[in-house]
Coordinates of C-alpha atoms and ligand atoms in Angstrom, one line a residue:
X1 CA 0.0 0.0 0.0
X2 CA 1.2 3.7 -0.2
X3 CA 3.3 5.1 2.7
X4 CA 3.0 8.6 1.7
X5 CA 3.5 8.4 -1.9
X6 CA 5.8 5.9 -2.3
X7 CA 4.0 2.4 -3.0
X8 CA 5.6 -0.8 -0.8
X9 CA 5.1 -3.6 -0.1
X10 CA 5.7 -5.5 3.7
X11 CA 8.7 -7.6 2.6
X12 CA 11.1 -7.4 -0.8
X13 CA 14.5 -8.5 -2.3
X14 CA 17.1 -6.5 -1.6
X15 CA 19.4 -4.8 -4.6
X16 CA 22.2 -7.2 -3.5
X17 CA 19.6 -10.2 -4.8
X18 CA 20.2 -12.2 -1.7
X19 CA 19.2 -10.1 1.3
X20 CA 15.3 -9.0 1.6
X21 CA 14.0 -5.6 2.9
X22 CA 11.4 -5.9 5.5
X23 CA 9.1 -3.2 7.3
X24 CA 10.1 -3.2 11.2
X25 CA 6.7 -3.2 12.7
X26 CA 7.5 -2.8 16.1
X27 CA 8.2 0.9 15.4
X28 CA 4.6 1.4 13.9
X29 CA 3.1 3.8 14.2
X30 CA 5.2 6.6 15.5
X31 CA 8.2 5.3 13.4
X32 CA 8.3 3.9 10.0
X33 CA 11.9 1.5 9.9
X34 CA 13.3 -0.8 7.0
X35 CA 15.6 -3.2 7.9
X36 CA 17.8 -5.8 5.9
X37 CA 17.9 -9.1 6.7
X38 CA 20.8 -11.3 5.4
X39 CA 20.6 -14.5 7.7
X40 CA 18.8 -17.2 8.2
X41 CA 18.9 -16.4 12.2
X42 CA 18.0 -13.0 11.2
X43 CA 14.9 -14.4 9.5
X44 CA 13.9 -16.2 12.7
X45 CA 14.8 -13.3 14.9
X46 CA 12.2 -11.2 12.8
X47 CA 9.4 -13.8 13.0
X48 CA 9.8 -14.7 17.0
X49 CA 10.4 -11.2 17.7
X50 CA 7.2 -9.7 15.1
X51 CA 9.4 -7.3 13.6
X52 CA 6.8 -9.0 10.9
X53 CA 4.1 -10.6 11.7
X54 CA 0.7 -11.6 10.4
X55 CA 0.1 -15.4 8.9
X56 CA 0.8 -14.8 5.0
X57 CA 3.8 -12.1 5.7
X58 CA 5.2 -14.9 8.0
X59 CA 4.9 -17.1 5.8
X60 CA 6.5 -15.1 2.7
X61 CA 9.4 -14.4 5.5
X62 CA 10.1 -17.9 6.1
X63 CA 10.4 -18.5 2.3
X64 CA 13.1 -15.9 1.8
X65 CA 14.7 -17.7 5.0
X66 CA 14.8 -20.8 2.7
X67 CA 16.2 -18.9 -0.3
X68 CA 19.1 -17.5 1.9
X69 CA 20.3 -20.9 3.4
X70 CA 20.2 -22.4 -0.1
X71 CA 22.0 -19.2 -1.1
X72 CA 24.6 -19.6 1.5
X73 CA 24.8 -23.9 1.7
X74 CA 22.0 -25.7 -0.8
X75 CA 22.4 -29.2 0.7
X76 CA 19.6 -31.5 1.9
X77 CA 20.7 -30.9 5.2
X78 CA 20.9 -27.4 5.0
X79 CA 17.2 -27.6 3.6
X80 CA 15.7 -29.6 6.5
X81 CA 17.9 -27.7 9.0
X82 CA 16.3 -24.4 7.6
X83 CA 12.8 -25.7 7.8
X84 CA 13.4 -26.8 11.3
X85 CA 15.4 -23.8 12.7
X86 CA 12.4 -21.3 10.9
X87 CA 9.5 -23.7 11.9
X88 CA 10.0 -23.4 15.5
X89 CA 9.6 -19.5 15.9
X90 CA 6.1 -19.3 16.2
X91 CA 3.5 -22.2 16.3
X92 CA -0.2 -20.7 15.3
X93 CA 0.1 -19.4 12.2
X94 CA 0.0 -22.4 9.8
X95 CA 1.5 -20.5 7.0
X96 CA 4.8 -20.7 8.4
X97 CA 4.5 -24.5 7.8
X98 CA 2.7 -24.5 4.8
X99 CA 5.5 -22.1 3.3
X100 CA 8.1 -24.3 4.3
X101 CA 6.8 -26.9 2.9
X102 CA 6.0 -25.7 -0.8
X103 CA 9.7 -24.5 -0.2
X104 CA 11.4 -27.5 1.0
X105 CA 9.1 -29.7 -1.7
X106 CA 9.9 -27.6 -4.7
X107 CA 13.7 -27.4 -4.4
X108 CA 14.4 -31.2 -3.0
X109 CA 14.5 -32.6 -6.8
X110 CA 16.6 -29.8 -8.0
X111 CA 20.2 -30.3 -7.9
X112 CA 21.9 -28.2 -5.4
X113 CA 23.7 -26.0 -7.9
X114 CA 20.0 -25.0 -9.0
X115 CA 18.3 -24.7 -5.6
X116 CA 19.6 -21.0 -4.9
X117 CA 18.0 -19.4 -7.7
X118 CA 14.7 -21.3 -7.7
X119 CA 14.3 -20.9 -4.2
X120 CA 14.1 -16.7 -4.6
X121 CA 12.1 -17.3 -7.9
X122 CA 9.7 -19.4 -5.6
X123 CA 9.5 -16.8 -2.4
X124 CA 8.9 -14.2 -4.9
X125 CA 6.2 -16.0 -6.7
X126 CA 4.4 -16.7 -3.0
X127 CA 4.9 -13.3 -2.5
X128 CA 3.0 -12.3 -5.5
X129 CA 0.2 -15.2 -4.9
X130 CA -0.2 -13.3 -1.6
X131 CA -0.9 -10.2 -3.0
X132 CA -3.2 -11.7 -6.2
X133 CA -5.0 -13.9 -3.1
X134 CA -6.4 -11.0 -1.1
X135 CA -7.6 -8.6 -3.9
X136 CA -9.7 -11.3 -4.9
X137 CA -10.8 -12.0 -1.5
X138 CA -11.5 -7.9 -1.4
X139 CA -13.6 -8.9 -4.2
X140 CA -15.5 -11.0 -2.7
X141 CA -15.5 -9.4 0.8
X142 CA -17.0 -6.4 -1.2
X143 CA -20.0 -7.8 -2.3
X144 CA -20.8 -8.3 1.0
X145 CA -20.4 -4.8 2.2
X146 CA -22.1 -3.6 -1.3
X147 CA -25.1 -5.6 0.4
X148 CA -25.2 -3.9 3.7
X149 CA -24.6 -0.7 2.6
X150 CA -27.9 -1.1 -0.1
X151 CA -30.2 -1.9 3.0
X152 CA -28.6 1.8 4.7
X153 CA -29.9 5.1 3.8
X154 CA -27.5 7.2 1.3
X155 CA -24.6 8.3 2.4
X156 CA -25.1 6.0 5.4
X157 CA -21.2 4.0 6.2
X158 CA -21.2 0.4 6.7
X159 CA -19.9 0.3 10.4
X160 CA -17.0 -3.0 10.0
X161 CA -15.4 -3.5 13.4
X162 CA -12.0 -5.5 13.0
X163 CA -9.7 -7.3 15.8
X164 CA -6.1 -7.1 15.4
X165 CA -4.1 -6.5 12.2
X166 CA -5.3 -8.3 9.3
X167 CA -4.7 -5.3 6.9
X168 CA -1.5 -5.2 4.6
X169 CA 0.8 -5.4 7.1
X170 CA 0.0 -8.8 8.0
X171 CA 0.6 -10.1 4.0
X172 CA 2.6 -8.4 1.3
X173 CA -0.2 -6.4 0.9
X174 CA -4.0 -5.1 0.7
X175 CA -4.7 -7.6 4.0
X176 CA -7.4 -10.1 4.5
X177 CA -9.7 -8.0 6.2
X178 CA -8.9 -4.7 5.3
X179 CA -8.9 -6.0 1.3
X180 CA -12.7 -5.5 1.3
X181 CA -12.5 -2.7 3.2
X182 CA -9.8 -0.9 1.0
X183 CA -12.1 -2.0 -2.0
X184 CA -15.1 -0.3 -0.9
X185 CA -12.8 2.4 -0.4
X186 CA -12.2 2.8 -3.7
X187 CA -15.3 2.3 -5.2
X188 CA -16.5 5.5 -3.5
X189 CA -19.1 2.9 -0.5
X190 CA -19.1 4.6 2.5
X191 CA -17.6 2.4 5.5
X192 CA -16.4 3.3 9.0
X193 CA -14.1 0.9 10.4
X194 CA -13.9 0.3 14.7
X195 CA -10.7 -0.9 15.3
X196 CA -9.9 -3.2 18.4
X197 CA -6.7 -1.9 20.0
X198 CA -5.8 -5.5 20.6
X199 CA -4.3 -5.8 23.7
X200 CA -1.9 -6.7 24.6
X201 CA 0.5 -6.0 21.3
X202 CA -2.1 -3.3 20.5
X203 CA -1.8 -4.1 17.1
X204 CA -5.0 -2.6 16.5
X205 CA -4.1 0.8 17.6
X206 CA -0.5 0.7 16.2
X207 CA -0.8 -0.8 13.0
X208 CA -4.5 -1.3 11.5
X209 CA -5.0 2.8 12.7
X210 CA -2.1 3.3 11.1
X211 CA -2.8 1.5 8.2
X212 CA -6.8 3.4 8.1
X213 CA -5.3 6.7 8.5
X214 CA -3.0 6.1 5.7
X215 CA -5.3 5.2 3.5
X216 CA -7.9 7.9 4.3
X217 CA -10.5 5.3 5.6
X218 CA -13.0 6.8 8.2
X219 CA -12.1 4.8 11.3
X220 CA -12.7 5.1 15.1
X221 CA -10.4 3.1 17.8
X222 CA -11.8 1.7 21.0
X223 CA -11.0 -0.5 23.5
X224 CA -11.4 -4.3 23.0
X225 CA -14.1 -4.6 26.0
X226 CA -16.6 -1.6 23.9
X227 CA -17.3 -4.4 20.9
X228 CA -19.9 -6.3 22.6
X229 CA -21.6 -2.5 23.9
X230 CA -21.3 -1.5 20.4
X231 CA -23.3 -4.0 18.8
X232 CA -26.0 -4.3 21.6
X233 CA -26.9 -0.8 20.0
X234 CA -26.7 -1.7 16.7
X235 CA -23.7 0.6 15.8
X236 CA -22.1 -2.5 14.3
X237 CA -22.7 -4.0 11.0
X238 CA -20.7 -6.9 10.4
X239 CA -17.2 -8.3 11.7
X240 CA -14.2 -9.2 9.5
X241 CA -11.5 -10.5 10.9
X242 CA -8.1 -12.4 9.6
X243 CA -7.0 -15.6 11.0
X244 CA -3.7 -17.7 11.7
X245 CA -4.9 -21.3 11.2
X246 CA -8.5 -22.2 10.2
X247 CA -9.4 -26.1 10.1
X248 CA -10.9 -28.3 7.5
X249 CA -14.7 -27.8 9.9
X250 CA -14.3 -24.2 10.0
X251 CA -13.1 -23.5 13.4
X252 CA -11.1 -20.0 13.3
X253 CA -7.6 -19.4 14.9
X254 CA -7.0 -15.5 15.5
X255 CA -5.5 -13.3 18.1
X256 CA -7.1 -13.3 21.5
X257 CA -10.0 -11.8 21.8
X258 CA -12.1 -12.8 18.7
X259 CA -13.8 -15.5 20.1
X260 CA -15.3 -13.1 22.8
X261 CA -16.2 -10.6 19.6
X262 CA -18.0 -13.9 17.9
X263 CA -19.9 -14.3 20.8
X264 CA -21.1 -11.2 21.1
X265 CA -21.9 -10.9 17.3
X266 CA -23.8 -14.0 17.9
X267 CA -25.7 -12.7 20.7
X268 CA -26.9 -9.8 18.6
X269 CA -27.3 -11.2 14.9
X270 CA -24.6 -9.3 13.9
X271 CA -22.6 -10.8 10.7
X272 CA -19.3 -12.1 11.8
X273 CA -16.8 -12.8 8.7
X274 CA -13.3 -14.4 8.4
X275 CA -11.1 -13.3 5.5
X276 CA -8.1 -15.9 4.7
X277 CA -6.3 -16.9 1.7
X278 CA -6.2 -20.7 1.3
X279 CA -3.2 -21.2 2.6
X280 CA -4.1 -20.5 5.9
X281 CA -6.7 -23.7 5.9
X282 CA -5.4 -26.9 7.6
X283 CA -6.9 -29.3 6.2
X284 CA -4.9 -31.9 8.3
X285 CA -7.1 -30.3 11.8
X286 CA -10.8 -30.7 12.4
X287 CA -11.2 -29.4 15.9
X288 CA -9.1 -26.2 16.4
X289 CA -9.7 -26.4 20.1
X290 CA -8.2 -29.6 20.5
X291 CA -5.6 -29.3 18.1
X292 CA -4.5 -26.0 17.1
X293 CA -1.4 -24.8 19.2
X294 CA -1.8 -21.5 20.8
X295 CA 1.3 -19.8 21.2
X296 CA 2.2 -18.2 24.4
X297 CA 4.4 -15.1 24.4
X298 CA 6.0 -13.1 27.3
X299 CA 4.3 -11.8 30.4
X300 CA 6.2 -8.9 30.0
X301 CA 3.9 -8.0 26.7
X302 CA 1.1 -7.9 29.3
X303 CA 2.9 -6.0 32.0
X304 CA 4.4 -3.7 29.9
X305 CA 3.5 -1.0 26.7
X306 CA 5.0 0.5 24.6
X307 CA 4.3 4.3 23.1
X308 CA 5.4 7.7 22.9
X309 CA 6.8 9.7 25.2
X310 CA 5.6 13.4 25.3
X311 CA 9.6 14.5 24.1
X312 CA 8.8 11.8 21.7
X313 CA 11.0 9.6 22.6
X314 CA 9.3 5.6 21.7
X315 CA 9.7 3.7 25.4
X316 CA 8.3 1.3 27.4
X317 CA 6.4 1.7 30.3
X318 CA 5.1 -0.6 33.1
X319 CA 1.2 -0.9 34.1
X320 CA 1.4 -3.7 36.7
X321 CA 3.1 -4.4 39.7
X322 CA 6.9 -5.8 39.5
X323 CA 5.4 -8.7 41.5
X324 CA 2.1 -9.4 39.5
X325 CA 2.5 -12.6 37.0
X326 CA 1.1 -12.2 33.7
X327 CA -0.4 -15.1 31.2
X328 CA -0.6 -14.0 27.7
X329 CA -2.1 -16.7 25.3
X330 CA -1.8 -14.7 22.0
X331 CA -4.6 -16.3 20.0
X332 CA -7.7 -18.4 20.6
X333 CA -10.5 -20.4 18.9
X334 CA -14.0 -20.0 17.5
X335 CA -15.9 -22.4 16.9
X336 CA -17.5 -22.7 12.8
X337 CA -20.8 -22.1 14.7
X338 CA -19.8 -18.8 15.1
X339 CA -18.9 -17.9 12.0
X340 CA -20.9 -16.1 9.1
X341 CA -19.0 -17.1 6.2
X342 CA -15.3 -17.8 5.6
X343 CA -14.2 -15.0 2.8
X344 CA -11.5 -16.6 0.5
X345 CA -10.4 -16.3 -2.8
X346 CA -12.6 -18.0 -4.6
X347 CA -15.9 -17.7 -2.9
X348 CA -17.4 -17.0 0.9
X349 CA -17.8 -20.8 1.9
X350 CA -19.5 -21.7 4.7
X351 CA -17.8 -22.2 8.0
X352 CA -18.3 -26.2 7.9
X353 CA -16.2 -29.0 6.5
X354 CA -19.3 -29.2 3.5
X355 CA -18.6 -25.8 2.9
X356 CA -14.8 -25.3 2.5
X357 CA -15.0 -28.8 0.6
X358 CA -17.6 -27.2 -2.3
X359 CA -15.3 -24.3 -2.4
X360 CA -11.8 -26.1 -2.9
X361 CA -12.7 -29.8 -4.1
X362 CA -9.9 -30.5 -5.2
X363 CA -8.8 -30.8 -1.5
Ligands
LIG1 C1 -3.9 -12.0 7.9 S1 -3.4 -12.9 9.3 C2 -3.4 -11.7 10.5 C3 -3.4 -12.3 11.9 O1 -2.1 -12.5 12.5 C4 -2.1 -11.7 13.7 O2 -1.3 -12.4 14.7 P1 0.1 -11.8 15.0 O3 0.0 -10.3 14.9 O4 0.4 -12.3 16.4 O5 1.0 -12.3 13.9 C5 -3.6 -11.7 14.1 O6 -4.0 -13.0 14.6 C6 -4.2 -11.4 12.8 O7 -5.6 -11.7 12.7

């Protein structure tokens, strides 16, 4: 999307054809930072540390980890030493895995001497299949919104609220959820986007504000706990989230907290979508509760925040005692019942194993 008036993109090969060029997120939004990464351990620092972060950008991050190793050593053990040593930094998402493995499954017939170059023709390509995956599921998100906003009086904006960051800073770019949103943007519909501050990595209020403001899209932040008030009176039009992992029934992995938006959608008919690129649909899971890992960061994300000083200086600041212990699951489940519609590429399939299976039969 367009920082100023420069176009980018999250993630891109460097000059030097070896390193890649990533946006530092953690900096968002009171500083925007580019960094190069040259290493395979850089690679994983940036993934466990979310200097990127969102399923499909980790997931184009973990392929550019595989085209540096084959870069720097192409042999088989240097390809399943990659895939391990990347696969371990964060367990939700299941694009990290999936990238891995369209990776490590292209370039094991290739002779070594050929792996290198395929391997950065192959990130780029996923990178590109990232960005051709959510304008089409902006397409189909916007019919949806084109719906709402017909049953509204003119001029009337379709009120979206959103959870996290599923906007282009969690891909390469346009987003999951913000691709419809972006969409109806520019086809002139009127939306107003509430955007969840997301505790406790706010990504809400750091980057998806960021990302609204940026893109001159009418947008309001509140608190996580206000979702539930807001819809009760019927300030709230439909949900669109992203997820990390959704399984082969339906059931949707995101960052804590949307399951307690779901319910409260449910409890006042309010529409309650999931945008995802294929990719992020395990087809090896049924139950995400049982199954899906949740990953659990650092207590000190909970006891601490980060912002702006008033000399401007970005710092971090305690909110709880020294003494107090934190827990800080960073994603949970909800269940298909839940769930409106899945928004993917090809179609808004149900939230059911019927439903994903009519829109992708081949799988
Ligand atoms: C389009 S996937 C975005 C998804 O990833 C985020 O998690 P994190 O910021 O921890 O990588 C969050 O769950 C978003 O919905």
């Amino acid at each position: 999307m367009n920082v100023g008036d420069r176009h980018y993109r999250t993630i891109w090969l460097s000059d030097d054809g070896r390193s890649v060029e990533i946006i530092d997120q953690r900096w968002l939004p009171h500083d925007f930072r580019v960094e190069k990464v040259s290493t395979v351990a850089g690679i994983a620092t940036a993934i466990r540390d979310m200097w990127v972060r969102g399923a499909p950008l980790i997931g184009v991050t973990a392929a550019y980890g595989v085209a540096i190793q084959m870069a720097d050593d192409p042999s088989d053990a240097a390809l399943d030493g990659v895939w391990e040593v990347l696969h371990e930094t964060r367990p939700t998402a299941i694009n990290l895995r999936w990238a891995l493995d369209e990776m490590r499954n292209f370039l094991r017939p290739l002779p070594s001497g050929q792996r290198a170059e395929a391997a950065y023709r192959r990130a780029g390509e996923i990178a590109d299949e990232d960005v051709s995956l959510n304008r089409a599921i902006g397409a189909n998100g916007l019919e949806i919104i084109k719906e709402i906003v017909a049953r509204k009086q003119p001029g009337e904006p379709v009120n979206i609220l959103t959870h996290c960051n599923a906007g282009w800073l969690a891909t390469v770019d346009y987003g999951t959820a913000t691709a419809p949103i972006y969409l109806a943007v520019e086809a002139g519909i009127p939306v107003h986007v509430y955007v969840d501050e997301t505790r406790p990595r706010n990504q809400g209020a750091q980057l998806t504000a960021w990302e609204m403001a940026g893109h001159g899209v009418p947008h309001t932040l509140i608190v996580d706990n206000a979702g539930g008030h807001l819809m009760q009176r019927g300030q709230i039009d439909m949900v669109i989230v992203g997820t990390d992992r959704t399984t082969a029934d339906g059931d949707v992995c995101n960052k804590i907290g949307t399951y307690l938006k779901a319910l409260a959608a449910a409890d006042n008919d309010v529409p309650f979508y999931v945008a995802l690129p294929s990719p992020t649909i395990d087809w090896t899971v049924g139950d995400g509760l049982a199954e899906i890992p949740i990953e659990q960061r650092s207590s000190d994300e909970v006891s601490l925040v980060w912002g702006k000083t008033a000399s401007g200086e970005i710092a971090q600041v305690r909110i709880s005692p020294e003494t107090t212990p934190a827990a800080n699951p960073a994603f949970d489940v909800t269940p298909a019942r839940l769930v409106t519609g899945l928004i993917t590429e090809r179609g808004v399939a149900k939230a059911s194993r019927e439903g994903l299976k009519a829109m992708f039969p081949g799988r």
